[in-house]
mmCIF file of C-alpha atoms in Angstrom:
data_model
loop_
_atom_site.group_PDB
_atom_site.id
_atom_site.type_symbol
_atom_site.label_atom_id
_atom_site.label_comp_id
_atom_site.label_asym_id
_atom_site.label_seq_id
_atom_site.Cartn_x
_atom_site.Cartn_y
_atom_site.Cartn_z
ATOM 1 C CA UNK A 1383 -43.834 -12.556 51.939
ATOM 2 C CA UNK A 1384 -41.751 -14.535 54.459
ATOM 3 C CA UNK A 1385 -38.330 -13.445 53.127
ATOM 4 C CA UNK A 1386 -39.376 -9.889 52.810
ATOM 5 C CA UNK A 1387 -40.949 -8.470 56.058
ATOM 6 C CA UNK A 1388 -42.939 -5.369 55.644
ATOM 7 C CA UNK A 1389 -40.823 -3.543 58.279
ATOM 8 C CA UNK A 1390 -37.625 -4.570 56.725
ATOM 9 C CA UNK A 1391 -38.851 -3.040 53.336
ATOM 10 C CA UNK A 1392 -39.798 0.007 55.004
ATOM 11 C CA UNK A 1393 -36.407 0.500 56.595
ATOM 12 C CA UNK A 1394 -34.599 0.076 53.413
ATOM 13 C CA UNK A 1395 -36.964 2.066 51.185
ATOM 14 C CA UNK A 1396 -34.647 4.803 50.629
ATOM 15 C CA UNK A 1397 -31.702 2.737 49.756
ATOM 16 C CA UNK A 1398 -30.182 2.267 46.326
ATOM 17 C CA UNK A 1399 -27.650 -0.022 44.850
ATOM 18 C CA UNK A 1400 -25.379 1.728 42.442
ATOM 19 C CA UNK A 1401 -23.075 0.305 40.090
ATOM 20 C CA UNK A 1402 -19.364 1.093 40.281
ATOM 21 C CA UNK A 1403 -17.835 1.516 36.809
ATOM 22 C CA UNK A 1404 -19.620 0.632 33.625
ATOM 23 C CA UNK A 1405 -22.293 -1.963 33.294
ATOM 24 C CA UNK A 1406 -24.154 -3.395 30.247
ATOM 25 C CA UNK A 1407 -27.953 -3.518 30.389
ATOM 26 C CA UNK A 1408 -30.953 -3.725 27.940
ATOM 27 C CA UNK A 1409 -32.763 -0.585 28.324
ATOM 28 C CA UNK A 1410 -32.298 2.914 29.277
ATOM 29 C CA UNK A 1411 -31.513 3.524 33.009
ATOM 30 C CA UNK A 1412 -29.478 5.327 35.414
ATOM 31 C CA UNK A 1413 -25.976 3.446 35.405
ATOM 32 C CA UNK A 1414 -23.034 4.307 33.224
ATOM 33 C CA UNK A 1415 -22.779 2.025 30.107
ATOM 34 C CA UNK A 1416 -19.428 1.193 28.406
ATOM 35 C CA UNK A 1417 -20.958 2.197 25.247
ATOM 36 C CA UNK A 1418 -21.514 5.695 23.835
ATOM 37 C CA UNK A 1419 -24.999 6.906 23.221
ATOM 38 C CA UNK A 1420 -27.056 10.271 23.447
ATOM 39 C CA UNK A 1421 -27.325 11.104 26.996
ATOM 40 C CA UNK A 1422 -26.380 14.498 28.386
ATOM 41 C CA UNK A 1423 -22.931 13.614 29.754
ATOM 42 C CA UNK A 1424 -20.264 14.452 27.490
ATOM 43 C CA UNK A 1425 -17.527 11.754 26.904
ATOM 44 C CA UNK A 1426 -15.215 12.759 24.097
ATOM 45 C CA UNK A 1427 -14.804 14.036 20.493
ATOM 46 C CA UNK A 1428 -14.157 12.113 17.236
ATOM 47 C CA UNK A 1429 -13.740 13.004 13.675
ATOM 48 C CA UNK A 1430 -16.820 13.779 11.753
ATOM 49 C CA UNK A 1431 -17.876 11.017 9.305
ATOM 50 C CA UNK A 1432 -20.557 11.175 6.451
ATOM 51 C CA UNK A 1433 -23.817 10.064 7.859
ATOM 52 C CA UNK A 1434 -23.237 11.717 11.280
ATOM 53 C CA UNK A 1435 -25.983 13.999 12.703
ATOM 54 C CA UNK A 1436 -24.696 17.559 11.971
ATOM 55 C CA UNK A 1437 -26.515 18.689 15.138
ATOM 56 C CA UNK A 1438 -23.623 16.915 16.982
ATOM 57 C CA UNK A 1439 -20.762 19.077 15.390
ATOM 58 C CA UNK A 1440 -18.855 20.986 17.899
ATOM 59 C CA UNK A 1441 -18.576 24.391 16.220
ATOM 60 C CA UNK A 1442 -16.066 25.644 18.812
ATOM 61 C CA UNK A 1443 -13.546 22.852 17.864
ATOM 62 C CA UNK A 1444 -13.922 23.924 14.316
ATOM 63 C CA UNK A 1445 -13.386 27.557 15.193
ATOM 64 C CA UNK A 1446 -10.188 26.683 16.822
ATOM 65 C CA UNK A 1447 -8.784 23.899 14.922
ATOM 66 C CA UNK A 1448 -10.511 24.110 11.403
ATOM 67 C CA UNK A 1449 -11.756 20.630 11.621
ATOM 68 C CA UNK A 1450 -15.038 18.889 11.808
ATOM 69 C CA UNK A 1451 -15.677 16.807 15.132
ATOM 70 C CA UNK A 1452 -18.874 15.488 16.774
ATOM 71 C CA UNK A 1453 -19.558 15.268 20.392
ATOM 72 C CA UNK A 1454 -20.141 11.713 21.884
ATOM 73 C CA UNK A 1455 -22.044 11.180 25.254
ATOM 74 C CA UNK A 1456 -22.097 8.559 27.956
ATOM 75 C CA UNK A 1457 -25.142 6.279 27.383
ATOM 76 C CA UNK A 1458 -26.900 5.141 30.622
ATOM 77 C CA UNK A 1459 -28.373 1.762 31.183
ATOM 78 C CA UNK A 1460 -29.974 -0.419 33.634
ATOM 79 C CA UNK A 1461 -27.818 -2.927 35.052
ATOM 80 C CA UNK A 1462 -27.959 -6.806 35.540
ATOM 81 C CA UNK A 1463 -27.287 -8.116 39.071
ATOM 82 C CA UNK A 1464 -26.580 -11.734 39.851
ATOM 83 C CA UNK A 1465 -26.706 -13.002 43.293
ATOM 84 C CA UNK A 1466 -24.634 -16.204 44.208
ATOM 85 C CA UNK A 1467 -26.018 -18.079 47.059
ATOM 86 C CA UNK A 1468 -23.611 -20.601 48.880
ATOM 87 C CA UNK A 1469 -26.037 -23.598 49.785
ATOM 88 C CA UNK A 1470 -23.408 -25.989 50.972
ATOM 89 C CA UNK A 1471 -23.779 -27.846 54.120
ATOM 90 C CA UNK A 1472 -21.644 -25.498 56.392
ATOM 91 C CA UNK A 1473 -24.123 -22.850 55.786
ATOM 92 C CA UNK A 1474 -26.666 -24.896 57.976
ATOM 93 C CA UNK A 1475 -24.588 -23.897 61.122
ATOM 94 C CA UNK A 1476 -27.125 -22.127 63.484
ATOM 95 C CA UNK A 1477 -25.624 -20.238 66.456
ATOM 96 C CA UNK A 1478 -27.290 -19.782 69.913
ATOM 97 C CA UNK A 1479 -27.610 -16.131 69.806
ATOM 98 C CA UNK A 1480 -30.957 -14.699 68.856
ATOM 99 C CA UNK A 1481 -31.167 -12.705 65.717
ATOM 100 C CA UNK A 1482 -33.180 -9.727 64.869
ATOM 101 C CA UNK A 1483 -35.346 -11.918 62.501
ATOM 102 C CA UNK A 1484 -38.453 -12.600 64.687
ATOM 103 C CA UNK A 1485 -36.187 -13.042 67.702
ATOM 104 C CA UNK A 1486 -35.412 -16.551 66.474
ATOM 105 C CA UNK A 1487 -31.999 -18.369 66.186
ATOM 106 C CA UNK A 1488 -31.234 -18.599 62.347
ATOM 107 C CA UNK A 1489 -28.673 -20.347 60.316
ATOM 108 C CA UNK A 1490 -26.174 -18.695 58.232
ATOM 109 C CA UNK A 1491 -28.086 -19.873 55.203
ATOM 110 C CA UNK A 1492 -31.514 -18.429 56.463
ATOM 111 C CA UNK A 1493 -29.604 -15.099 57.040
ATOM 112 C CA UNK A 1494 -28.173 -15.217 53.671
ATOM 113 C CA UNK A 1495 -31.564 -15.932 52.162
ATOM 114 C CA UNK A 1496 -33.208 -12.722 53.758
ATOM 115 C CA UNK A 1497 -30.283 -10.679 52.441
ATOM 116 C CA UNK A 1498 -30.753 -12.192 49.016
ATOM 117 C CA UNK A 1499 -34.514 -11.529 48.970
ATOM 118 C CA UNK A 1500 -34.090 -7.868 50.116
ATOM 119 C CA UNK A 1501 -31.220 -7.157 47.540
ATOM 120 C CA UNK A 1502 -33.479 -8.740 44.782
ATOM 121 C CA UNK A 1503 -36.354 -6.562 45.890
ATOM 122 C CA UNK A 1504 -34.204 -3.379 45.749
ATOM 123 C CA UNK A 1505 -32.757 -4.128 42.309
ATOM 124 C CA UNK A 1506 -36.106 -4.777 40.649
ATOM 125 C CA UNK A 1507 -37.706 -1.695 42.579
ATOM 126 C CA UNK A 1508 -34.892 0.659 40.928
ATOM 127 C CA UNK A 1509 -35.515 -0.719 37.562
ATOM 128 C CA UNK A 1510 -32.770 -3.101 37.270
ATOM 129 C CA UNK A 1511 -32.542 -6.878 36.508
ATOM 130 C CA UNK A 1512 -31.779 -9.551 39.036
ATOM 131 C CA UNK A 1513 -30.454 -12.952 38.430
ATOM 132 C CA UNK A 1514 -29.815 -16.090 40.995
ATOM 133 C CA UNK A 1515 -27.411 -18.625 41.229
ATOM 134 C CA UNK A 1516 -27.436 -21.411 43.858
ATOM 135 C CA UNK A 1517 -24.173 -23.421 44.263
ATOM 136 C CA UNK A 1518 -22.199 -25.716 46.525
ATOM 137 C CA UNK A 1519 -19.452 -27.798 44.880
ATOM 138 C CA UNK A 1520 -21.020 -26.639 41.461
ATOM 139 C CA UNK A 1521 -23.786 -24.602 40.163
ATOM 140 C CA UNK A 1522 -27.143 -26.240 41.117
ATOM 141 C CA UNK A 1523 -29.708 -23.631 40.128
ATOM 142 C CA UNK A 1524 -29.419 -20.593 37.739
ATOM 143 C CA UNK A 1525 -31.926 -17.961 36.787
ATOM 144 C CA UNK A 1526 -30.803 -15.387 34.266
ATOM 145 C CA UNK A 1527 -31.208 -11.748 35.155
ATOM 146 C CA UNK A 1528 -34.492 -10.143 34.419
ATOM 147 C CA UNK A 1529 -36.519 -7.233 35.758
ATOM 148 C CA UNK A 1530 -40.169 -8.051 35.913
ATOM 149 C CA UNK A 1531 -42.204 -8.689 38.827
ATOM 150 C CA UNK A 1532 -43.069 -12.292 37.705
ATOM 151 C CA UNK A 1533 -39.373 -12.869 37.541
ATOM 152 C CA UNK A 1534 -38.633 -11.495 40.891
ATOM 153 C CA UNK A 1535 -41.624 -13.704 42.417
ATOM 154 C CA UNK A 1536 -39.582 -16.563 40.822
ATOM 155 C CA UNK A 1537 -36.434 -15.699 42.637
ATOM 156 C CA UNK A 1538 -38.171 -15.665 45.844
ATOM 157 C CA UNK A 1539 -39.832 -18.904 45.310
ATOM 158 C CA UNK A 1540 -36.286 -20.529 44.600
ATOM 159 C CA UNK A 1541 -34.920 -18.763 47.661
ATOM 160 C CA UNK A 1542 -37.655 -20.081 49.868
ATOM 161 C CA UNK A 1543 -37.074 -23.655 48.435
ATOM 162 C CA UNK A 1544 -33.311 -23.647 48.677
ATOM 163 C CA UNK A 1545 -31.813 -26.047 51.153
ATOM 164 C CA UNK A 1546 -28.096 -26.293 52.122
ATOM 165 C CA UNK A 1547 -27.056 -29.985 52.049
ATOM 166 C CA UNK A 1548 -23.878 -30.887 49.836
ATOM 167 C CA UNK A 1549 -20.283 -30.542 50.471
ATOM 168 C CA UNK A 1550 -18.678 -27.277 49.430
ATOM 169 C CA UNK A 1551 -16.137 -26.473 46.602
ATOM 170 C CA UNK A 1552 -16.824 -22.671 46.288
ATOM 171 C CA UNK A 1553 -13.720 -21.835 44.128
ATOM 172 C CA UNK A 1554 -14.850 -24.279 41.531
ATOM 173 C CA UNK A 1555 -18.513 -23.321 41.515
ATOM 174 C CA UNK A 1556 -17.346 -19.565 41.189
ATOM 175 C CA UNK A 1557 -15.321 -20.318 38.355
ATOM 176 C CA UNK A 1558 -18.327 -21.977 36.705
ATOM 177 C CA UNK A 1559 -20.509 -19.152 37.463
ATOM 178 C CA UNK A 1560 -18.125 -16.569 36.059
ATOM 179 C CA UNK A 1561 -18.464 -18.501 32.720
ATOM 180 C CA UNK A 1562 -22.006 -18.551 32.916
ATOM 181 C CA UNK A 1563 -22.992 -14.909 33.449
ATOM 182 C CA UNK A 1564 -23.072 -13.564 29.942
ATOM 183 C CA UNK A 1565 -22.750 -9.803 30.580
ATOM 184 C CA UNK A 1566 -21.024 -7.448 32.905
ATOM 185 C CA UNK A 1567 -22.819 -6.232 35.895
ATOM 186 C CA UNK A 1568 -22.856 -6.581 39.591
ATOM 187 C CA UNK A 1569 -22.247 -10.098 41.234
ATOM 188 C CA UNK A 1570 -22.930 -10.429 44.906
ATOM 189 C CA UNK A 1571 -21.589 -13.543 46.680
ATOM 190 C CA UNK A 1572 -23.320 -14.579 49.955
ATOM 191 C CA UNK A 1573 -21.172 -17.342 51.525
ATOM 192 C CA UNK A 1574 -19.384 -18.172 54.891
ATOM 193 C CA UNK A 1575 -16.161 -18.568 52.605
ATOM 194 C CA UNK A 1576 -14.819 -21.359 54.596
ATOM 195 C CA UNK A 1577 -12.496 -22.529 51.809
ATOM 196 C CA UNK A 1578 -9.130 -22.255 50.633
ATOM 197 C CA UNK A 1579 -8.518 -18.496 50.565
ATOM 198 C CA UNK A 1580 -5.966 -18.690 47.671
ATOM 199 C CA UNK A 1581 -8.409 -20.487 45.320
ATOM 200 C CA UNK A 1582 -11.201 -18.252 46.551
ATOM 201 C CA UNK A 1583 -9.162 -15.319 45.307
ATOM 202 C CA UNK A 1584 -8.443 -16.928 42.043
ATOM 203 C CA UNK A 1585 -12.227 -17.320 41.440
ATOM 204 C CA UNK A 1586 -12.927 -13.743 42.447
ATOM 205 C CA UNK A 1587 -10.214 -12.563 40.142
ATOM 206 C CA UNK A 1588 -11.973 -14.621 37.365
ATOM 207 C CA UNK A 1589 -15.178 -12.604 38.169
ATOM 208 C CA UNK A 1590 -13.449 -9.313 37.929
ATOM 209 C CA UNK A 1591 -11.685 -10.378 34.759
ATOM 210 C CA UNK A 1592 -15.115 -10.622 33.283
ATOM 211 C CA UNK A 1593 -15.580 -7.001 34.229
ATOM 212 C CA UNK A 1594 -18.041 -7.698 36.893
ATOM 213 C CA UNK A 1595 -18.451 -5.260 39.977
ATOM 214 C CA UNK A 1596 -18.080 -7.879 42.932
ATOM 215 C CA UNK A 1597 -19.567 -7.615 46.302
ATOM 216 C CA UNK A 1598 -18.827 -10.264 48.879
ATOM 217 C CA UNK A 1599 -20.755 -10.726 52.047
ATOM 218 C CA UNK A 1600 -19.151 -13.192 54.372
ATOM 219 C CA UNK A 1601 -21.643 -14.587 56.684
ATOM 220 C CA UNK A 1602 -20.632 -16.169 60.126
ATOM 221 C CA UNK A 1603 -22.064 -16.825 63.454
ATOM 222 C CA UNK A 1604 -21.085 -15.352 66.731
ATOM 223 C CA UNK A 1605 -19.802 -18.752 67.881
ATOM 224 C CA UNK A 1606 -17.288 -18.941 64.713
ATOM 225 C CA UNK A 1607 -16.099 -15.374 65.589
ATOM 226 C CA UNK A 1608 -15.551 -15.627 69.295
ATOM 227 C CA UNK A 1609 -15.467 -19.324 70.015
ATOM 228 C CA UNK A 1610 -17.271 -18.722 73.506
ATOM 229 C CA UNK A 1611 -17.659 -22.418 74.536
ATOM 230 C CA UNK A 1612 -16.594 -23.307 77.942
ATOM 231 C CA UNK A 1613 -17.393 -26.989 78.582
ATOM 232 C CA UNK A 1614 -16.226 -29.941 76.392
ATOM 233 C CA UNK A 1615 -18.005 -29.759 73.151
ATOM 234 C CA UNK A 1616 -18.515 -32.429 70.386
ATOM 235 C CA UNK A 1617 -17.812 -30.747 66.986
ATOM 236 C CA UNK A 1618 -19.145 -31.991 63.782
ATOM 237 C CA UNK A 1619 -18.116 -31.459 60.217
ATOM 238 C CA UNK A 1620 -21.556 -30.501 58.518
ATOM 239 C CA UNK A 1621 -20.202 -31.473 55.314
ATOM 240 C CA UNK A 1622 -19.045 -34.919 56.477
ATOM 241 C CA UNK A 1623 -15.349 -34.794 55.523
ATOM 242 C CA UNK A 1624 -13.819 -35.569 58.817
ATOM 243 C CA UNK A 1625 -15.021 -37.476 62.008
ATOM 244 C CA UNK A 1626 -16.770 -35.921 64.900
ATOM 245 C CA UNK A 1627 -14.385 -34.788 67.654
ATOM 246 C CA UNK A 1628 -14.445 -33.985 71.483
ATOM 247 C CA UNK A 1629 -12.541 -31.110 72.429
ATOM 248 C CA UNK A 1630 -11.867 -28.912 75.595
ATOM 249 C CA UNK A 1631 -12.480 -25.300 74.373
ATOM 250 C CA UNK A 1632 -10.286 -23.622 76.775
ATOM 251 C CA UNK A 1633 -7.235 -25.701 75.399
ATOM 252 C CA UNK A 1634 -7.619 -24.400 71.869
ATOM 253 C CA UNK A 1635 -9.557 -21.161 72.183
ATOM 254 C CA UNK A 1636 -6.404 -18.815 71.835
ATOM 255 C CA UNK A 1637 -4.959 -20.734 68.900
ATOM 256 C CA UNK A 1638 -8.379 -21.021 67.175
ATOM 257 C CA UNK A 1639 -8.852 -17.271 67.476
ATOM 258 C CA UNK A 1640 -5.456 -16.421 66.366
ATOM 259 C CA UNK A 1641 -5.552 -18.651 63.255
ATOM 260 C CA UNK A 1642 -9.371 -17.823 62.413
ATOM 261 C CA UNK A 1643 -8.778 -14.058 62.743
ATOM 262 C CA UNK A 1644 -5.771 -14.075 60.584
ATOM 263 C CA UNK A 1645 -7.741 -16.130 58.083
ATOM 264 C CA UNK A 1646 -10.494 -13.460 57.959
ATOM 265 C CA UNK A 1647 -8.032 -10.432 57.957
ATOM 266 C CA UNK A 1648 -6.157 -12.064 55.126
ATOM 267 C CA UNK A 1649 -9.312 -12.556 53.167
ATOM 268 C CA UNK A 1650 -10.272 -9.040 53.525
ATOM 269 C CA UNK A 1651 -7.217 -7.606 52.685
ATOM 270 C CA UNK A 1652 -7.190 -9.937 49.520
ATOM 271 C CA UNK A 1653 -10.640 -8.864 48.395
ATOM 272 C CA UNK A 1654 -9.887 -5.170 48.778
ATOM 273 C CA UNK A 1655 -6.741 -5.753 46.603
ATOM 274 C CA UNK A 1656 -8.609 -7.070 43.765
ATOM 275 C CA UNK A 1657 -10.556 -4.843 44.262
ATOM 276 C CA UNK A 1658 -13.819 -6.592 45.521
ATOM 277 C CA UNK A 1659 -16.138 -5.083 47.996
ATOM 278 C CA UNK A 1660 -16.061 -7.106 51.180
ATOM 279 C CA UNK A 1661 -18.453 -7.029 54.125
ATOM 280 C CA UNK A 1662 -18.332 -9.423 57.337
ATOM 281 C CA UNK A 1663 -21.570 -10.018 58.753
ATOM 282 C CA UNK A 1664 -22.665 -11.792 62.114
ATOM 283 C CA UNK A 1665 -25.928 -13.513 62.172
ATOM 284 C CA UNK A 1666 -26.790 -12.210 65.627
ATOM 285 C CA UNK A 1667 -26.961 -8.772 64.173
ATOM 286 C CA UNK A 1668 -29.735 -7.255 62.203
ATOM 287 C CA UNK A 1669 -29.417 -7.982 58.577
ATOM 288 C CA UNK A 1670 -31.379 -4.863 57.738
ATOM 289 C CA UNK A 1671 -28.795 -2.737 59.612
ATOM 290 C CA UNK A 1672 -26.052 -4.533 58.043
ATOM 291 C CA UNK A 1673 -27.371 -3.857 54.467
ATOM 292 C CA UNK A 1674 -28.350 -0.255 55.481
ATOM 293 C CA UNK A 1675 -24.820 0.312 56.582
ATOM 294 C CA UNK A 1676 -22.984 -1.201 53.616
ATOM 295 C CA UNK A 1677 -25.193 0.636 51.043
ATOM 296 C CA UNK A 1678 -24.703 3.781 52.855
ATOM 297 C CA UNK A 1679 -20.921 3.327 52.611
ATOM 298 C CA UNK A 1680 -21.219 2.187 48.854
ATOM 299 C CA UNK A 1681 -23.031 5.384 48.248
ATOM 300 C CA UNK A 1682 -20.436 7.653 49.817
ATOM 301 C CA UNK A 1683 -22.742 8.056 53.066
ATOM 302 C CA UNK A 1684 -25.816 9.418 50.905
ATOM 303 C CA UNK A 1685 -29.050 7.414 50.460
#
């Protein structure tokens, strides 16, 4: 499988993606549910009602308080994860630095597709369901979350066929996605996030309001992060909103880095305040190492 190299699968074989907080699923699993059921983890007491199983009575409470109470337990469930892939034209940008993906230069979009494929693989392997949404200025493709191998193959087919070509309106598309995902779960956003930061935060707030555990992977190239250009360069807007322009990089490098670094730092702070998990990725770095580091951190240093 092109998007799932065997060596990448082997390197991430021990990684897991736990839910933070409670999620809703459709079968017994290993993530905490918002509902109460019959697992082994005690949650709370409630007054006995006719029809309750007498085996759930807590006789120690009766001995101390002379009242009948039943024990309730936290039910565990599998989770539903949805991967949101930004397929706007800005994601076509390809830096000059060779990546760890076959030593080739890759676009931000290619890098995002490899991450989406690997995350989908990890979710299905651990018994969870994965869904897929491709968007630019609006939602273009949606595949509801399922956990079967045939569904997983369909996700890979959609990823392989996806092409970034239209102008972006990530905030609007994310608001639409928030209304389309029916149950709380994990939502993973793969995007360069080159949009109005205030509107982006409003859209991420919408996803959090819907009770989702949100993870944001901001994918950028080395050139965007360091602006290494030396000679006069023609810059082109891949989304076609402004005309091409010739610039002397030396004359704008300091100001570009000041503004772009400020934008990134503000974005990261805002994400963490919601709270939303945020990770900034560079396409020249190994996506396998980036995922391994992030998942290790999410698991509290455990695998």
